[in-house]
Coordinates of C-alpha atoms in Angstrom, one line a residue:
Chain A
M1 CA 0.0 0.0 0.0
I2 CA 1.5 3.3 -1.1
R3 CA 0.7 6.3 1.2
L4 CA -1.8 8.6 -0.5
D5 CA 0.4 11.6 -0.1
Y6 CA 3.3 9.8 -1.8
E7 CA 1.0 8.7 -4.6
I8 CA -0.2 12.3 -5.1
I9 CA 3.4 13.7 -5.1
A10 CA 4.5 10.9 -7.5
D11 CA 1.6 11.9 -9.8
I12 CA 2.6 15.5 -9.8
I13 CA 6.3 14.9 -10.6
E14 CA 7.2 14.5 -14.3
P15 CA 9.2 11.4 -15.3
G16 CA 13.0 11.8 -15.3
S17 CA 13.0 14.8 -13.0
K18 CA 15.8 15.7 -10.7
V19 CA 14.5 15.7 -7.2
L20 CA 15.8 16.9 -3.8
D21 CA 13.8 15.6 -0.8
L22 CA 14.4 17.7 2.3
G23 CA 13.7 15.6 5.3
C24 CA 13.3 12.5 3.3
G25 CA 12.7 10.2 6.3
D26 CA 13.2 6.5 5.4
G27 CA 13.5 7.3 1.7
E28 CA 10.2 5.6 0.7
L29 CA 9.1 8.5 -1.5
L30 CA 12.5 8.9 -3.2
S31 CA 12.5 5.2 -3.8
L32 CA 9.0 5.4 -5.3
L33 CA 10.0 8.3 -7.5
K34 CA 13.1 6.4 -8.7
Q35 CA 11.1 3.3 -9.6
K36 CA 7.9 4.8 -11.0
K37 CA 9.1 8.0 -12.5
D38 CA 12.7 7.2 -13.2
C39 CA 13.7 10.3 -11.2
R40 CA 17.3 11.1 -10.2
G41 CA 16.8 11.9 -6.5
T42 CA 18.7 12.6 -3.4
G43 CA 17.6 13.3 0.1
I44 CA 18.7 15.1 3.3
E45 CA 17.7 13.5 6.6
I46 CA 18.8 14.2 10.2
S47 CA 17.8 11.0 12.0
P48 CA 20.5 8.3 11.9
E49 CA 18.0 5.5 12.0
E50 CA 16.1 6.9 9.0
I51 CA 19.4 7.2 7.2
F52 CA 20.1 3.5 7.6
K53 CA 16.6 2.8 6.2
C54 CA 17.4 5.1 3.2
M55 CA 20.5 3.1 2.5
E56 CA 18.6 -0.1 2.7
R57 CA 16.2 1.2 0.1
G58 CA 19.1 2.2 -2.1
V59 CA 18.4 5.9 -2.2
S60 CA 21.1 8.6 -2.1
V61 CA 20.9 10.5 1.2
A62 CA 23.1 12.8 3.2
Q63 CA 22.9 13.2 6.9
G64 CA 22.3 16.7 7.9
S65 CA 19.8 19.4 8.7
I66 CA 17.4 20.6 6.0
D67 CA 19.0 24.0 5.6
S68 CA 22.7 22.9 5.7
D69 CA 23.5 22.7 2.0
F70 CA 21.4 25.3 0.1
D71 CA 24.4 27.4 -0.6
V72 CA 26.2 24.7 -2.6
Y73 CA 23.4 24.6 -5.2
E74 CA 23.0 27.1 -8.0
D75 CA 19.5 28.4 -9.1
K76 CA 17.1 25.8 -10.5
R77 CA 19.5 22.9 -9.9
F78 CA 16.5 20.6 -9.2
D79 CA 13.2 20.1 -11.1
Y80 CA 11.5 19.6 -7.7
V81 CA 12.4 20.3 -4.1
I82 CA 10.2 18.3 -1.8
L83 CA 9.4 19.4 1.8
N84 CA 6.9 16.7 2.8
E85 CA 5.9 16.7 6.5
S86 CA 9.1 18.5 7.3
L87 CA 8.5 22.2 6.8
Q88 CA 6.6 22.5 10.1
Q89 CA 9.8 21.1 11.8
V90 CA 12.1 23.9 10.8
L91 CA 12.8 27.1 12.6
N92 CA 13.5 29.4 9.7
I93 CA 10.6 28.7 7.4
E94 CA 11.0 31.8 5.3
K95 CA 14.6 31.0 4.5
V96 CA 14.0 27.3 3.8
L97 CA 11.1 28.1 1.5
S98 CA 12.8 30.9 -0.4
E99 CA 16.0 28.9 -0.8
S100 CA 14.0 25.8 -1.9
L101 CA 12.2 28.0 -4.5
R102 CA 15.6 29.3 -5.7
I103 CA 17.3 25.9 -6.2
G104 CA 14.2 24.1 -7.4
K105 CA 12.0 25.0 -10.4
K106 CA 9.1 23.9 -8.3
V107 CA 8.6 23.1 -4.7
I108 CA 6.2 20.6 -3.3
V109 CA 5.2 21.2 0.3
G110 CA 3.1 18.8 2.4
I111 CA 1.9 20.0 5.8
P112 CA -0.4 18.8 8.5
N113 CA -3.4 21.0 9.3
F114 CA -3.4 22.0 12.9
C115 CA -6.9 23.4 12.6
D116 CA -9.0 20.6 11.1
V117 CA -12.3 19.7 12.6
R118 CA -10.9 17.0 14.9
A119 CA -8.2 19.3 16.2
R120 CA -10.7 22.1 16.7
F121 CA -13.0 19.7 18.6
Q122 CA -10.3 18.6 21.0
L123 CA -9.2 22.2 21.5
F124 CA -12.6 23.6 22.0
F125 CA -14.6 20.9 23.8
M126 CA -11.8 19.0 25.6
G127 CA -9.6 22.0 26.2
K128 CA -6.5 20.0 25.1
V129 CA -3.8 20.4 22.6
P130 CA -5.0 18.2 19.7
V131 CA -3.6 14.7 19.0
T132 CA -4.9 13.3 15.7
E133 CA -3.7 11.0 12.9
S134 CA -1.8 13.8 11.1
L135 CA -0.7 15.3 14.4
P136 CA 0.2 12.1 16.3
Y137 CA 2.5 13.7 18.9
K138 CA 1.9 14.9 22.5
W139 CA 2.8 18.5 23.4
Y140 CA 6.0 17.2 25.2
N141 CA 7.4 15.1 22.4
T142 CA 6.4 16.7 19.2
P143 CA 9.2 17.5 16.7
N144 CA 6.9 20.2 15.2
L145 CA 8.1 23.7 15.8
R146 CA 5.4 25.5 13.8
F147 CA 1.7 25.1 14.2
L148 CA -0.2 26.3 11.2
S149 CA -3.5 25.6 9.3
L150 CA -3.8 25.1 5.6
K151 CA -5.3 28.6 5.4
D152 CA -2.3 30.0 7.3
F153 CA -0.1 28.5 4.7
R154 CA -2.1 29.8 1.7
D155 CA -2.1 33.3 3.3
F156 CA 1.7 33.0 3.8
C157 CA 2.2 32.2 0.2
F158 CA 0.0 35.1 -0.9
E159 CA 1.9 37.5 1.4
K160 CA 5.3 36.3 0.1
G161 CA 4.2 36.3 -3.5
I162 CA 4.7 32.6 -3.9
N163 CA 2.4 31.0 -6.6
I164 CA 0.4 28.0 -5.5
E165 CA 0.2 26.1 -8.8
K166 CA -1.7 23.2 -7.4
A167 CA -3.1 22.1 -4.1
C168 CA -4.4 18.8 -2.9
Y169 CA -6.2 18.2 0.4
L170 CA -6.4 14.9 2.3
S171 CA -8.1 13.4 5.3
E172 CA -7.4 9.9 6.6
G173 CA -6.2 8.6 3.3
R174 CA -8.9 10.3 1.1
K175 CA -9.0 13.5 -0.9
V176 CA -11.0 16.4 0.5
L177 CA -12.6 18.7 -2.0
W178 CA -14.5 21.3 0.0
C179 CA -14.2 23.2 3.3
T180 CA -10.6 22.0 3.1
N181 CA -9.3 24.0 6.1
L182 CA -12.0 22.3 8.2
F183 CA -12.0 18.8 6.9
A184 CA -8.6 18.1 5.6
D185 CA -5.9 16.9 8.0
S186 CA -3.1 17.7 5.6
G187 CA -2.4 19.5 2.4
I188 CA 0.0 19.2 -0.5
F189 CA 1.0 22.3 -2.4
V190 CA 3.0 22.8 -5.6
L191 CA 4.7 26.1 -5.4
K192 CA 6.6 28.3 -7.8
R193 CA 8.5 31.5 -7.4
G194 CA 6.2 34.4 -7.9
Chain B
M1 CA 48.0 -14.2 -16.4
P2 CA 47.8 -14.0 -12.7
N3 CA 45.5 -16.2 -10.7
Q4 CA 42.4 -14.2 -10.2
G5 CA 40.6 -16.5 -8.0
C6 CA 40.9 -16.2 -4.2
R7 CA 44.0 -18.1 -3.2
K8 CA 42.6 -19.8 -0.2
R9 CA 41.8 -23.1 1.3
L10 CA 40.1 -24.5 4.3
S11 CA 42.5 -25.4 7.1
V12 CA 41.8 -28.1 9.7
S13 CA 40.4 -25.6 12.2
N14 CA 37.8 -24.5 9.6
K15 CA 39.4 -21.1 9.2
T16 CA 39.8 -19.9 5.7
V17 CA 43.5 -19.5 5.0
V18 CA 44.7 -16.9 2.6
Q19 CA 48.2 -16.0 1.3
T20 CA 49.8 -12.7 0.4
Q21 CA 50.8 -12.5 -3.3
Y22 CA 53.5 -10.4 -4.8
V23 CA 54.1 -8.8 -8.2
T24 CA 57.1 -6.8 -9.2
F25 CA 56.9 -4.0 -11.8
S26 CA 60.4 -3.7 -13.3
D27 CA 59.9 -0.3 -15.0
D28 CA 60.6 2.8 -13.0
I29 CA 57.6 4.9 -11.9
T30 CA 57.7 8.6 -11.7
L31 CA 56.5 10.0 -8.4
K32 CA 54.6 13.2 -7.7
S33 CA 57.9 14.8 -6.5
G34 CA 59.4 14.1 -9.9
A35 CA 61.7 11.4 -8.4
R36 CA 61.8 8.0 -10.1
L37 CA 61.6 4.7 -8.3
G38 CA 61.9 1.1 -9.5
P39 CA 61.5 -1.7 -9.5
V40 CA 58.4 -1.7 -7.3
T41 CA 57.1 -4.8 -5.7
V42 CA 53.5 -4.8 -4.5
A43 CA 52.1 -7.2 -1.9
Y44 CA 48.4 -7.9 -2.2
E45 CA 45.7 -10.3 -1.2
T46 CA 42.5 -11.2 -3.1
Y47 CA 39.3 -12.6 -1.7
G48 CA 36.2 -13.9 -3.6
Q49 CA 35.9 -14.6 -7.3
L50 CA 36.3 -12.2 -10.2
N51 CA 33.3 -12.6 -12.4
T52 CA 33.7 -13.3 -16.2
E53 CA 32.8 -9.6 -17.0
K54 CA 35.4 -8.5 -14.5
S55 CA 32.7 -6.1 -13.1
N56 CA 32.7 -7.1 -9.5
A57 CA 36.1 -6.0 -8.4
I58 CA 36.5 -3.8 -5.3
L59 CA 39.8 -2.3 -4.1
I60 CA 40.3 -2.3 -0.3
L61 CA 42.7 0.4 0.8
H62 CA 44.3 0.1 4.2
A63 CA 45.1 2.8 6.7
F64 CA 48.5 4.0 7.9
T65 CA 50.0 0.9 9.6
G66 CA 47.8 -1.7 7.9
D67 CA 48.8 -4.2 5.3
A68 CA 47.6 -6.4 2.5
H69 CA 46.1 -9.0 4.9
A70 CA 42.6 -7.5 5.3
A71 CA 40.6 -10.7 5.9
F72 CA 40.6 -14.4 6.7
Y73 CA 43.6 -16.1 8.3
H74 CA 47.2 -16.7 7.4
E75 CA 48.4 -20.3 7.9
G76 CA 48.8 -21.0 11.6
A77 CA 47.7 -17.4 12.6
K78 CA 45.6 -16.9 15.7
D79 CA 44.1 -13.6 14.5
P80 CA 42.5 -12.8 11.2
G81 CA 43.2 -9.8 8.9
W82 CA 42.6 -6.2 10.1
W83 CA 39.1 -5.8 8.5
D84 CA 37.9 -9.4 8.9
A85 CA 34.8 -8.2 10.6
M86 CA 33.9 -6.3 7.4
I87 CA 35.1 -8.7 4.6
G88 CA 33.9 -12.2 4.2
P89 CA 30.9 -14.3 3.2
G90 CA 27.7 -12.3 4.0
K91 CA 29.7 -9.5 5.5
A92 CA 29.6 -5.7 4.5
F93 CA 32.1 -6.5 1.8
D94 CA 30.6 -9.8 0.7
T95 CA 33.1 -12.3 -0.7
N96 CA 30.2 -14.3 -2.1
K97 CA 29.3 -11.4 -4.4
Y98 CA 32.4 -9.4 -5.1
F99 CA 36.1 -9.8 -5.8
F100 CA 38.4 -7.9 -3.4
I101 CA 42.0 -6.8 -3.9
C102 CA 43.9 -5.4 -1.0
P103 CA 47.4 -4.1 -1.8
N104 CA 49.9 -2.9 0.7
V105 CA 50.8 0.7 0.1
L106 CA 54.0 2.1 -1.4
G107 CA 56.4 3.1 1.3
S108 CA 55.1 0.6 3.8
C109 CA 57.1 -2.3 5.3
K110 CA 54.6 -5.1 4.8
G111 CA 55.8 -6.4 1.5
T112 CA 55.4 -3.5 -0.9
T113 CA 58.5 -1.5 -1.7
G114 CA 59.4 0.9 1.0
P115 CA 62.4 2.3 2.8
M116 CA 63.1 -1.1 4.4
S117 CA 63.4 -2.8 1.0
V118 CA 66.7 -3.5 -0.6
D119 CA 67.7 -1.0 -3.3
P120 CA 68.9 -3.1 -6.2
K121 CA 71.5 -0.5 -7.1
T122 CA 73.3 -0.6 -3.8
A123 CA 72.2 -4.0 -2.5
K124 CA 71.4 -2.3 0.8
P125 CA 68.1 -1.2 2.3
Y126 CA 67.0 2.2 0.9
G127 CA 66.7 3.9 4.3
L128 CA 66.6 7.6 3.7
T129 CA 67.6 7.3 0.1
F130 CA 64.0 6.1 -0.5
P131 CA 62.2 9.0 -2.3
V132 CA 59.4 10.8 -0.5
I133 CA 56.1 9.5 -1.6
T134 CA 52.5 10.8 -1.7
I135 CA 49.0 9.4 -1.5
E136 CA 48.9 9.9 -5.3
D137 CA 51.9 7.7 -5.8
M138 CA 50.3 5.0 -3.7
V139 CA 47.3 5.2 -6.0
D140 CA 49.4 5.1 -9.1
V141 CA 51.1 1.9 -8.0
Q142 CA 47.6 0.4 -7.3
K143 CA 46.6 1.3 -10.8
H144 CA 49.6 -0.7 -12.1
L145 CA 48.4 -3.6 -10.0
L146 CA 44.9 -3.4 -11.5
D147 CA 46.4 -3.3 -15.0
H148 CA 48.4 -6.3 -14.2
L149 CA 45.2 -8.1 -13.0
G150 CA 43.4 -7.1 -16.1
I151 CA 40.7 -5.0 -14.3
K152 CA 39.6 -2.0 -16.3
K153 CA 36.9 -0.7 -14.0
L154 CA 36.3 -1.1 -10.3
L155 CA 32.9 -1.5 -8.8
S156 CA 34.2 0.4 -5.9
C157 CA 37.2 1.2 -3.8
A158 CA 37.0 1.6 -0.1
G159 CA 39.1 2.6 2.8
G160 CA 39.3 4.3 6.2
S161 CA 41.6 7.0 7.4
M162 CA 44.7 7.0 5.0
G163 CA 42.7 4.4 3.0
G164 CA 39.9 7.0 2.7
M165 CA 42.4 9.5 1.4
Q166 CA 43.4 7.0 -1.3
A167 CA 39.8 6.2 -2.1
M168 CA 39.1 9.9 -2.6
T169 CA 42.3 10.3 -4.7
W170 CA 41.2 7.3 -6.9
A171 CA 38.0 9.2 -7.8
L172 CA 40.0 12.2 -8.9
R173 CA 43.0 10.6 -10.5
Y174 CA 41.3 7.8 -12.4
P175 CA 37.7 8.9 -12.7
E176 CA 36.9 6.5 -15.6
M177 CA 38.2 3.5 -13.6
L178 CA 35.6 3.3 -10.9
H179 CA 31.9 3.2 -10.4
S180 CA 32.0 4.3 -6.8
S181 CA 34.2 5.1 -4.0
I182 CA 33.7 4.7 -0.2
V183 CA 35.6 7.2 1.9
I184 CA 35.6 6.5 5.6
A185 CA 36.9 8.6 8.5
A186 CA 39.1 10.6 6.1
C187 CA 39.6 14.1 4.8
H188 CA 40.5 16.0 1.7
R189 CA 43.6 17.6 3.2
H190 CA 45.7 17.3 6.3
T191 CA 45.1 20.2 8.6
A192 CA 47.7 21.9 10.9
Q193 CA 46.5 19.8 13.8
Q194 CA 46.9 16.5 11.9
I195 CA 50.3 17.6 10.7
A196 CA 51.3 18.6 14.2
F197 CA 50.6 15.2 15.7
H198 CA 52.6 13.5 12.9
E199 CA 55.5 15.9 13.4
V200 CA 55.7 15.0 17.1
G201 CA 55.7 11.4 16.2
R202 CA 58.5 11.9 13.6
Q203 CA 60.6 13.9 16.0
A204 CA 60.3 11.1 18.6
V205 CA 61.6 8.6 16.1
M206 CA 64.4 10.9 14.9
A207 CA 65.5 11.9 18.4
D208 CA 66.2 8.2 19.2
P209 CA 70.0 7.7 19.0
D210 CA 69.3 4.2 17.5
W211 CA 67.6 5.8 14.5
K212 CA 71.1 6.8 13.1
G213 CA 69.8 8.9 10.3
G214 CA 67.7 6.0 9.1
N215 CA 70.6 3.6 8.8
Y216 CA 69.7 1.2 11.6
Y217 CA 68.9 -1.8 9.4
G218 CA 70.8 -4.9 10.7
T219 CA 71.4 -3.1 14.0
T220 CA 69.3 -2.0 16.9
V221 CA 66.0 -0.4 15.8
P222 CA 64.9 2.9 17.2
A223 CA 62.5 1.2 19.5
S224 CA 62.0 3.9 22.2
G225 CA 61.4 6.6 19.6
L226 CA 59.0 4.5 17.4
S227 CA 57.2 3.3 20.5
L228 CA 56.7 6.9 21.8
A229 CA 55.5 7.9 18.3
R230 CA 52.9 5.1 18.4
M231 CA 51.8 6.1 21.9
I232 CA 51.1 9.6 20.7
G233 CA 49.3 8.3 17.6
H234 CA 47.2 5.9 19.6
I235 CA 45.9 8.7 21.8
T236 CA 44.7 10.5 18.7
Y237 CA 42.9 7.3 17.5
M238 CA 40.8 7.1 20.7
S239 CA 38.3 9.5 22.1
W240 CA 37.9 11.1 25.5
M241 CA 34.9 8.8 26.1
S242 CA 36.6 5.5 24.9
M243 CA 39.6 6.2 27.1
E244 CA 37.3 7.0 30.0
Q245 CA 35.3 3.9 29.5
K246 CA 38.3 1.6 29.0
F247 CA 40.6 2.9 31.7
G248 CA 39.1 5.7 33.7
R249 CA 41.4 6.1 36.7
K250 CA 41.9 2.4 37.1
L251 CA 45.1 1.5 38.8
R252 CA 47.6 -1.1 37.4
D253 CA 48.6 -3.9 39.7
K254 CA 48.1 -1.6 42.7
D255 CA 45.5 -1.0 45.3
K256 CA 46.5 2.5 46.0
L257 CA 48.5 5.3 44.4
G258 CA 52.3 4.8 44.7
Y259 CA 53.3 8.5 45.1
D260 CA 56.3 7.8 42.9
L261 CA 57.1 8.0 39.2
S262 CA 56.3 4.4 38.5
K263 CA 53.2 3.4 36.5
D264 CA 50.1 3.9 38.6
F265 CA 47.4 4.0 36.0
E266 CA 46.1 1.3 33.6
V267 CA 46.2 3.8 30.7
Q268 CA 50.0 4.2 31.2
S269 CA 50.6 0.5 30.8
Y270 CA 48.2 0.2 27.9
L271 CA 50.0 2.9 26.0
E272 CA 53.4 1.4 26.8
Y273 CA 52.2 -2.0 25.6
R274 CA 50.8 -0.5 22.4
G275 CA 54.0 1.3 21.7
K276 CA 56.2 -1.7 22.4
S277 CA 54.2 -4.2 20.4
F278 CA 54.2 -1.7 17.5
V279 CA 58.0 -1.7 17.3
D280 CA 57.8 -5.5 16.5
R281 CA 55.5 -5.0 13.6
F282 CA 56.5 -1.7 12.0
D283 CA 59.5 0.0 10.5
A284 CA 60.5 3.4 11.9
N285 CA 61.5 4.8 8.5
S286 CA 58.1 3.7 7.0
Y287 CA 56.5 5.5 9.9
L288 CA 58.3 8.7 8.8
Y289 CA 57.5 8.3 5.1
L290 CA 53.9 7.4 5.5
T291 CA 53.1 10.2 7.9
K292 CA 54.8 12.6 5.5
A293 CA 52.7 11.3 2.6
M294 CA 49.5 12.0 4.6
D295 CA 50.8 15.5 5.6
Y296 CA 51.3 16.3 1.9
F297 CA 47.8 15.2 1.2
D298 CA 45.7 18.2 -0.1
L299 CA 43.4 17.5 -2.9
A300 CA 42.7 21.2 -3.6
E301 CA 46.3 22.5 -3.4
G302 CA 45.2 26.1 -3.2
R303 CA 42.2 25.8 -5.6
K304 CA 38.6 25.5 -4.5
L305 CA 37.5 22.0 -3.5
G306 CA 34.4 22.5 -5.7
E307 CA 36.6 23.0 -8.8
V308 CA 38.7 20.0 -8.0
F309 CA 35.8 17.7 -7.8
Q310 CA 34.5 18.7 -11.3
D311 CA 36.0 15.6 -12.9
V312 CA 34.6 13.1 -10.4
K313 CA 32.5 10.5 -12.3
A314 CA 32.1 7.9 -9.5
D315 CA 29.3 7.8 -7.0
L316 CA 30.5 8.6 -3.5
L317 CA 29.7 7.2 -0.1
V318 CA 31.3 9.2 2.7
I319 CA 31.2 7.9 6.3
S320 CA 32.4 9.7 9.5
F321 CA 32.1 9.0 13.2
T322 CA 30.7 11.3 15.8
S323 CA 33.6 11.0 18.3
D324 CA 36.4 11.1 15.7
W325 CA 38.3 14.2 16.5
L326 CA 41.4 13.4 14.5
Y327 CA 39.4 13.3 11.2
P328 CA 36.3 15.1 12.4
S329 CA 32.9 14.9 10.6
S330 CA 33.2 18.5 9.6
Q331 CA 36.0 17.5 7.1
S332 CA 33.8 14.8 5.6
Q333 CA 31.0 17.3 5.4
E334 CA 33.2 19.7 3.5
M335 CA 33.9 17.0 0.9
V336 CA 30.2 16.1 0.7
R337 CA 29.2 19.7 0.0
A338 CA 31.9 20.1 -2.7
L339 CA 30.7 16.8 -4.3
K340 CA 27.1 18.0 -4.2
A341 CA 28.0 21.2 -5.8
N342 CA 29.4 19.2 -8.7
D343 CA 26.2 17.1 -9.0
V344 CA 28.0 13.9 -7.9
D345 CA 25.7 11.2 -6.5
V346 CA 26.9 11.3 -2.9
S347 CA 25.6 9.7 0.3
Y348 CA 26.8 10.7 3.7
V349 CA 26.4 8.9 7.0
E350 CA 27.7 10.1 10.3
I351 CA 27.8 7.0 12.5
K352 CA 27.3 7.5 16.2
S353 CA 30.3 6.0 18.1
D354 CA 32.4 6.5 21.2
Y355 CA 35.5 4.9 19.7
G356 CA 37.0 8.0 18.1
H357 CA 39.0 7.6 14.9
D358 CA 39.4 3.8 15.6
A359 CA 35.7 3.5 15.0
F360 CA 36.1 2.5 11.4
L361 CA 37.9 -0.6 12.5
V362 CA 35.4 -1.6 15.2
E363 CA 32.0 -0.2 14.4
F364 CA 31.2 -2.9 11.9
E365 CA 27.4 -3.3 12.5
D366 CA 26.4 0.1 11.4
Q367 CA 29.0 0.2 8.7
T368 CA 27.8 -3.1 7.4
R369 CA 24.2 -1.8 7.2
V370 CA 25.4 1.2 5.1
I371 CA 28.1 -0.4 3.0
S372 CA 26.4 -3.7 2.0
N373 CA 23.3 -1.8 0.8
Y374 CA 25.4 0.8 -0.9
L375 CA 27.4 -1.7 -2.9
A376 CA 24.1 -3.4 -4.0
K377 CA 22.8 -0.1 -5.2
V378 CA 25.9 0.7 -7.1
Q379 CA 25.9 -2.7 -8.8
K380 CA 22.3 -2.4 -9.7
E381 CA 22.4 1.2 -11.0
R382 CA 25.8 1.4 -12.5
V383 CA 26.7 -2.1 -13.6
L384 CA 23.4 -3.7 -14.4
G385 CA 21.9 -0.4 -15.4
R386 CA 18.6 -0.8 -13.7
N387 CA 16.8 1.7 -11.7
L388 CA 15.1 -0.8 -9.5

């Protein structure tokens, strides 16, 4: 079973593309892109255990933090830079996004929605910081540093003059087509420099 | 035509026994310094079987005081080769799948021509008449060996420390001759600190009256100098943590402090033992020449590393260890960044370890996970040409 977000990202990416996956985790997405789309991909990952898994999958990966190597790449080095489920874990969002948009012709961002209906319910009726499928962590062990909604992200792109070329919204493994900021637990955006 | 199978047989104790082989190149080679040297004998061992396409050959490159005996056992030996935990059937470097060649480096004293070898012109050991050599010269001699074995392209070359310097040099010097290179606990240039430690070691050797300007062959060897050099070196190969864990403040054969200048602490005896046992297995002049070769090592030589790596055609795997302060991760990361800038397919893993620089010899579980999968990937993508 391929994760829906991976499937959507693989559908977006054109065959033979050159891809940089920032925060590539266990390398499953890169491996999928290599097999299905004949992509030339490489990843950056900080967790040693995930690095070992990447090596087991046979994907190229370098251990490091997401923002460690932007300066070695010239403009538009990659067809796609992917930040799937990783952007909310970086401190300097603006720098990471603007650099990604510089070195990549397009940037694909996948983020969890901190304001979907389940999260809002838990916050409002239970008075607790939400724990949902897309936000599985407790307040004390979450790696997430930024807490944003899909709407927040769209507003951010508008403010910064970033074009959202395409957006896909998901909830529990299905696509969400309306009231996305309420019903979707995560979103995938295809961004281009404005 | 040389025997390209693994020269080995099973001994009674069920240990696989291997033999060191030798080949002599009669023509002079020109060294980086411009000096000429010849004939050159190379000691090497091979493990596994070379396939008919000759596409599964991997060059194993040893560190400073290593030798050609990387794996399995010599006849009657109690201990196996220096990287036996990594090379063998089903191991990181799998002898069921690949063919391995491990040559002893030029300038060493373990079978390949070095200062201890007899100069045919004088019928005496070279001593200090041996020309100064570089990492590049070591690699050039290895290239001769591969030509001799009829291997046109390596699946990979791999080594730690000085072996890593050779692996990196291979990728630059013979870019067409390898699909990949595995650079472990190494650097792209020796830094002031690394040179400084080597210099102290060399001074220790040369201050020993028994060194006699390098002409000690057939007489007393400069044991105290070489042993002191090794003690210093050994400290740099360990980490604060590994020394603390291994020795702490443990006393040696004593219940309480002696309040004299005799050896109180375990770590003192350990270093002394390490130093003394080294004298029995290594030549003092080789120590001088090989440390100098490493000190000369600087891939960029004043240029930008990014420019130097332009010609790299191999895929790279770079491995460093968290507690290695002699060849710190930052040096590996510098290489990785310069390789990335040149669009080289590079993977980088920093393995967590308390063993310091020695980690590449002992942390075999994590290295195995990384290297065995990496070699499979290189073989699939670059030799079989499949993106699977």
